[in-house]
mmCIF file of C-alpha atoms and ligand atoms in Angstrom:
data_model
loop_
_atom_site.group_PDB
_atom_site.id
_atom_site.type_symbol
_atom_site.label_atom_id
_atom_site.label_comp_id
_atom_site.label_asym_id
_atom_site.label_seq_id
_atom_site.Cartn_x
_atom_site.Cartn_y
_atom_site.Cartn_z
ATOM 1 C CA ILE A 1452 0.000 0.000 0.000
ATOM 2 C CA ARG A 1453 1.496 3.318 -1.190
ATOM 3 C CA VAL A 1454 1.324 6.305 1.192
ATOM 4 C CA ALA A 1455 2.023 9.934 0.292
ATOM 5 C CA ILE A 1456 2.363 12.478 3.105
ATOM 6 C CA LEU A 1457 1.816 16.250 2.822
ATOM 7 C CA ILE A 1458 3.687 18.546 5.209
ATOM 8 C CA SER A 1459 4.285 22.271 5.649
ATOM 9 C CA GLY A 1460 6.963 22.456 8.331
ATOM 10 C CA GLY A 1461 9.045 20.322 10.662
ATOM 11 C CA GLY A 1462 7.241 17.119 9.742
ATOM 12 C CA SER A 1463 7.628 15.423 13.128
ATOM 13 C CA ASN A 1464 4.399 13.495 12.480
ATOM 14 C CA MET A 1465 5.622 12.533 8.989
ATOM 15 C CA VAL A 1466 8.874 11.178 10.472
ATOM 16 C CA ARG A 1467 6.951 8.906 12.874
ATOM 17 C CA LEU A 1468 4.684 7.721 10.067
ATOM 18 C CA VAL A 1469 7.645 6.891 7.799
ATOM 19 C CA GLU A 1470 9.471 5.154 10.671
ATOM 20 C CA SER A 1471 6.365 3.044 11.345
ATOM 21 C CA MET A 1472 6.019 1.689 7.787
ATOM 22 C CA VAL A 1473 8.577 -1.116 8.082
ATOM 23 C CA ASP A 1474 8.728 -4.928 8.379
ATOM 24 C CA ASP A 1475 5.239 -6.474 8.224
ATOM 25 C CA HIS A 1476 3.439 -3.101 7.958
ATOM 26 C CA PRO A 1477 1.301 -3.285 4.798
ATOM 27 C CA ALA A 1478 2.173 0.290 3.724
ATOM 28 C CA ARG A 1479 5.306 2.054 2.484
ATOM 29 C CA PRO A 1480 5.937 5.795 1.999
ATOM 30 C CA VAL A 1481 6.249 6.787 -1.665
ATOM 31 C CA LEU A 1482 6.299 10.611 -1.514
ATOM 32 C CA ILE A 1483 6.630 13.487 0.938
ATOM 33 C CA ALA A 1484 5.310 16.725 -0.579
ATOM 34 C CA SER A 1485 5.244 20.221 0.881
ATOM 35 C CA ASN A 1486 3.795 23.636 0.019
ATOM 36 C CA ASP A 1487 7.093 25.155 1.234
ATOM 37 C CA ALA A 1488 10.449 24.289 -0.328
ATOM 38 C CA GLY A 1489 12.070 25.343 2.949
ATOM 39 C CA ALA A 1490 10.099 22.896 5.078
ATOM 40 C CA ALA A 1491 12.561 21.195 7.431
ATOM 41 C CA GLY A 1492 10.616 17.968 7.033
ATOM 42 C CA LEU A 1493 11.725 17.662 3.398
ATOM 43 C CA GLU A 1494 15.355 17.217 4.486
ATOM 44 C CA LYS A 1495 14.328 14.617 7.076
ATOM 45 C CA ALA A 1496 12.372 12.738 4.395
ATOM 46 C CA ALA A 1497 15.322 12.818 1.992
ATOM 47 C CA ARG A 1498 17.595 11.469 4.746
ATOM 48 C CA MET A 1499 15.135 8.605 5.247
ATOM 49 C CA GLY A 1500 15.282 7.879 1.522
ATOM 50 C CA VAL A 1501 11.737 8.953 0.675
ATOM 51 C CA PRO A 1502 11.185 10.896 -2.587
ATOM 52 C CA THR A 1503 10.149 14.518 -1.981
ATOM 53 C CA ALA A 1504 8.454 17.347 -3.861
ATOM 54 C CA ALA A 1505 7.888 20.993 -2.987
ATOM 55 C CA ILE A 1506 5.306 23.241 -4.638
ATOM 56 C CA ASP A 1507 5.438 26.738 -3.166
ATOM 57 C CA HIS A 1508 1.864 27.981 -2.783
ATOM 58 C CA ARG A 1509 2.807 31.669 -2.659
ATOM 59 C CA PRO A 1510 3.180 32.354 -6.435
ATOM 60 C CA TYR A 1511 -0.451 31.221 -6.841
ATOM 61 C CA GLY A 1512 -1.866 33.806 -4.432
ATOM 62 C CA LYS A 1513 -5.545 33.122 -3.835
ATOM 63 C CA ASP A 1514 -5.811 30.762 -6.802
ATOM 64 C CA ARG A 1515 -6.075 27.539 -4.788
ATOM 65 C CA ALA A 1516 -7.079 25.529 -7.845
ATOM 66 C CA ALA A 1517 -3.907 26.536 -9.725
ATOM 67 C CA PHE A 1518 -1.717 25.662 -6.738
ATOM 68 C CA GLU A 1519 -3.455 22.310 -6.329
ATOM 69 C CA ALA A 1520 -3.121 21.528 -10.052
ATOM 70 C CA GLU A 1521 0.672 21.784 -9.582
ATOM 71 C CA LEU A 1522 0.656 19.926 -6.265
ATOM 72 C CA LEU A 1523 -1.310 17.084 -7.846
ATOM 73 C CA LYS A 1524 1.404 16.376 -10.436
ATOM 74 C CA PRO A 1525 4.000 14.719 -8.155
ATOM 75 C CA ILE A 1526 1.216 13.212 -6.015
ATOM 76 C CA LEU A 1527 -0.510 11.497 -8.945
ATOM 77 C CA ALA A 1528 2.881 10.438 -10.339
ATOM 78 C CA ALA A 1529 3.573 8.656 -7.035
ATOM 79 C CA LYS A 1530 0.285 6.728 -7.366
ATOM 80 C CA PRO A 1531 -0.593 6.789 -3.641
ATOM 81 C CA ASP A 1532 -3.334 4.590 -2.224
ATOM 82 C CA ILE A 1533 -3.520 6.730 0.927
ATOM 83 C CA LEU A 1534 -2.794 10.435 1.401
ATOM 84 C CA CYS A 1535 -1.819 11.628 4.889
ATOM 85 C CA LEU A 1536 -1.881 15.312 5.854
ATOM 86 C CA ALA A 1537 0.626 15.808 8.662
ATOM 87 C CA GLY A 1538 1.147 19.375 9.772
ATOM 88 C CA PHE A 1539 -0.091 20.475 6.347
ATOM 89 C CA MET A 1540 -1.298 24.043 6.744
ATOM 90 C CA ARG A 1541 -3.152 24.744 3.480
ATOM 91 C CA VAL A 1542 -6.917 24.362 3.129
ATOM 92 C CA LEU A 1543 -7.640 22.008 0.227
ATOM 93 C CA THR A 1544 -10.549 22.611 -2.138
ATOM 94 C CA PRO A 1545 -13.474 20.174 -2.332
ATOM 95 C CA ASP A 1546 -12.269 19.199 -5.847
ATOM 96 C CA PHE A 1547 -8.879 18.118 -4.502
ATOM 97 C CA VAL A 1548 -10.464 16.306 -1.551
ATOM 98 C CA ALA A 1549 -12.939 14.543 -3.849
ATOM 99 C CA ARG A 1550 -10.007 12.870 -5.634
ATOM 100 C CA PHE A 1551 -8.904 11.187 -2.413
ATOM 101 C CA GLU A 1552 -12.057 11.072 -0.294
ATOM 102 C CA GLY A 1553 -12.216 7.862 1.696
ATOM 103 C CA ARG A 1554 -8.413 7.452 1.559
ATOM 104 C CA MET A 1555 -7.167 10.785 2.941
ATOM 105 C CA LEU A 1556 -6.298 11.296 6.619
ATOM 106 C CA ASN A 1557 -5.429 14.335 8.704
ATOM 107 C CA ILE A 1558 -4.234 14.890 12.240
ATOM 108 C CA HIS A 1559 -5.716 17.840 14.076
ATOM 109 C CA PRO A 1560 -4.479 19.040 17.480
ATOM 110 C CA SER A 1561 -7.809 19.051 19.315
ATOM 111 C CA LEU A 1562 -10.473 16.623 20.484
ATOM 112 C CA LEU A 1563 -12.773 17.147 17.481
ATOM 113 C CA PRO A 1564 -15.517 18.166 17.127
ATOM 114 C CA LYS A 1565 -14.192 20.715 19.619
ATOM 115 C CA TYR A 1566 -11.935 23.461 18.232
ATOM 116 C CA PRO A 1567 -11.731 22.922 14.473
ATOM 117 C CA GLY A 1568 -9.426 25.469 12.846
ATOM 118 C CA LEU A 1569 -6.430 27.210 14.363
ATOM 119 C CA HIS A 1570 -5.074 28.082 17.851
ATOM 120 C CA THR A 1571 -6.673 24.964 19.324
ATOM 121 C CA HIS A 1572 -4.534 24.837 22.487
ATOM 122 C CA LYS A 1573 -5.085 28.498 23.359
ATOM 123 C CA ARG A 1574 -8.841 28.008 22.930
ATOM 124 C CA ALA A 1575 -8.947 24.902 25.140
ATOM 125 C CA ILE A 1576 -6.973 26.635 27.887
ATOM 126 C CA GLU A 1577 -9.115 29.778 27.730
ATOM 127 C CA ALA A 1578 -12.281 27.644 27.846
ATOM 128 C CA GLY A 1579 -11.020 26.145 31.089
ATOM 129 C CA ASP A 1580 -11.121 22.599 29.695
ATOM 130 C CA ALA A 1581 -9.646 19.861 31.866
ATOM 131 C CA GLU A 1582 -8.455 17.895 28.836
ATOM 132 C CA ALA A 1583 -7.093 18.441 25.331
ATOM 133 C CA GLY A 1584 -5.712 16.113 22.716
ATOM 134 C CA CYS A 1585 -5.492 15.203 19.049
ATOM 135 C CA THR A 1586 -7.706 13.591 16.460
ATOM 136 C CA VAL A 1587 -6.978 11.637 13.291
ATOM 137 C CA HIS A 1588 -9.939 11.859 10.922
ATOM 138 C CA GLU A 1589 -10.848 11.139 7.330
ATOM 139 C CA VAL A 1590 -10.646 14.316 5.283
ATOM 140 C CA THR A 1591 -13.915 15.542 3.783
ATOM 141 C CA PRO A 1592 -14.664 18.846 2.013
ATOM 142 C CA VAL A 1593 -15.628 20.456 5.360
ATOM 143 C CA LEU A 1594 -12.488 21.628 7.230
ATOM 144 C CA ASP A 1595 -11.507 19.477 10.237
ATOM 145 C CA ASP A 1596 -14.695 17.460 9.903
ATOM 146 C CA GLY A 1597 -15.067 13.894 8.651
ATOM 147 C CA PRO A 1598 -15.255 10.482 10.375
ATOM 148 C CA ILE A 1599 -13.012 10.223 13.436
ATOM 149 C CA LEU A 1600 -10.447 7.408 13.164
ATOM 150 C CA GLY A 1601 -8.679 7.987 16.469
ATOM 151 C CA GLN A 1602 -8.144 10.277 19.405
ATOM 152 C CA ALA A 1603 -5.640 10.662 22.241
ATOM 153 C CA ARG A 1604 -6.229 12.809 25.315
ATOM 154 C CA VAL A 1605 -3.941 14.734 27.677
ATOM 155 C CA PRO A 1606 -4.711 16.685 30.846
ATOM 156 C CA ILE A 1607 -4.523 20.469 30.802
ATOM 157 C CA GLU A 1608 -2.414 21.457 33.809
ATOM 158 C CA THR A 1609 -2.839 24.663 35.816
ATOM 159 C CA GLY A 1610 -0.574 27.333 34.392
ATOM 160 C CA ASP A 1611 -0.202 25.607 31.025
ATOM 161 C CA THR A 1612 0.739 27.925 28.183
ATOM 162 C CA PRO A 1613 -0.410 26.990 24.668
ATOM 163 C CA ASP A 1614 3.165 25.872 23.956
ATOM 164 C CA ASP A 1615 3.215 23.636 27.052
ATOM 165 C CA LEU A 1616 -0.002 22.018 25.915
ATOM 166 C CA ALA A 1617 1.107 21.756 22.280
ATOM 167 C CA ALA A 1618 4.228 19.878 23.371
ATOM 168 C CA ARG A 1619 2.189 17.475 25.521
ATOM 169 C CA VAL A 1620 -0.295 16.858 22.686
ATOM 170 C CA LEU A 1621 2.453 16.394 20.074
ATOM 171 C CA VAL A 1622 3.783 13.397 22.017
ATOM 172 C CA GLN A 1623 0.341 11.803 21.671
ATOM 173 C CA GLU A 1624 0.101 12.726 17.972
ATOM 174 C CA HIS A 1625 3.274 10.745 17.417
ATOM 175 C CA ARG A 1626 1.675 7.704 19.084
ATOM 176 C CA LEU A 1627 -1.780 8.051 17.548
ATOM 177 C CA TYR A 1628 -1.097 8.735 13.880
ATOM 178 C CA PRO A 1629 1.104 5.685 13.178
ATOM 179 C CA ALA A 1630 -1.345 3.426 15.024
ATOM 180 C CA VAL A 1631 -4.329 4.778 13.082
ATOM 181 C CA LEU A 1632 -2.489 4.624 9.719
ATOM 182 C CA ARG A 1633 -1.647 0.956 10.256
ATOM 183 C CA ARG A 1634 -5.267 0.083 11.049
ATOM 184 C CA PHE A 1635 -6.493 2.156 8.106
ATOM 185 C CA ALA A 1636 -4.005 0.413 5.772
ATOM 186 C CA GLU A 1637 -5.323 -2.927 7.074
ATOM 187 C CA GLY A 1638 -8.869 -1.840 6.215
ATOM 188 C CA ASN A 1639 -9.924 -1.232 9.819
ATOM 189 C CA ARG A 1640 -12.022 1.907 10.190
ATOM 190 C CA GLU A 1641 -12.916 1.346 13.859
ATOM 191 C CA PRO A 1642 -11.979 4.501 15.834
ATOM 192 C CA LEU A 1643 -8.946 4.027 18.143
ATOM 193 C CA TYR A 1644 -9.032 5.813 21.511
ATOM 194 C CA LEU A 1645 -5.627 5.903 23.191
HETATM 195 C C1 GRF B 2448 1.540 20.018 15.130
HETATM 196 O O1 GRF B 2448 1.242 20.915 16.157
HETATM 197 C C2 GRF B 2448 0.309 19.262 14.761
HETATM 198 O O2 GRF B 2448 -0.649 19.348 15.780
HETATM 199 C C3 GRF B 2448 -0.235 19.937 13.553
HETATM 200 O O3 GRF B 2448 0.864 20.543 12.906
HETATM 201 C C4 GRF B 2448 1.888 20.817 13.888
HETATM 202 C C5 GRF B 2448 3.247 20.492 13.363
HETATM 203 O O4 GRF B 2448 3.260 19.127 13.079
HETATM 204 N N1 GRF B 2448 -0.866 18.943 12.742
HETATM 205 P P1 GRF B 2448 4.578 18.443 12.410
HETATM 206 O O5 GRF B 2448 5.681 18.488 13.446
HETATM 207 O O6 GRF B 2448 4.957 19.277 11.211
HETATM 208 O O7 GRF B 2448 4.145 17.042 12.105
#
């Protein structure tokens, strides 16, 4: 099973996903693509021997369709069976999503359906929540929506800053995403609650 992963930055989730696809795992990484040629994750991917591609979104301005038409080229060439968004920070159009619906995953740093969108940790802290966490879900045309495939929870501690919480949640992202990808690759859609 061929997996392509889209990143925008450090790619710490991508690294854990690539590291997990070994031995008897049914999937292998075939491409790491980014909307930023400077994404640190691209170098990590190259060091792990995974082909990479970078399509800078900035020259396309607001023309999402034009950017996605370029981004699709290396993705379609890699012939992925599954597309994983991992720290990918561009909103994808419904047309792009429709090409991969049912085989496209994303990790979002909140306990969806709470806090779709940005600044999730700040919002959870300011709401006085006792818990936060991360969610892996199937990507659908509605942002940060779609069937939940897994969640992991962490406590919010008194005095937590958004960065404190982000660091605590990131540890769980790195556990959750590889576990969910393996189940998904094995055809198991049962949600996993860590
Ligand atoms: C993480 O905070 C994650 O919650 C979100 O993107 C951020 C960076 O992830 N998905 P990564 O290190 O680039 O995987």
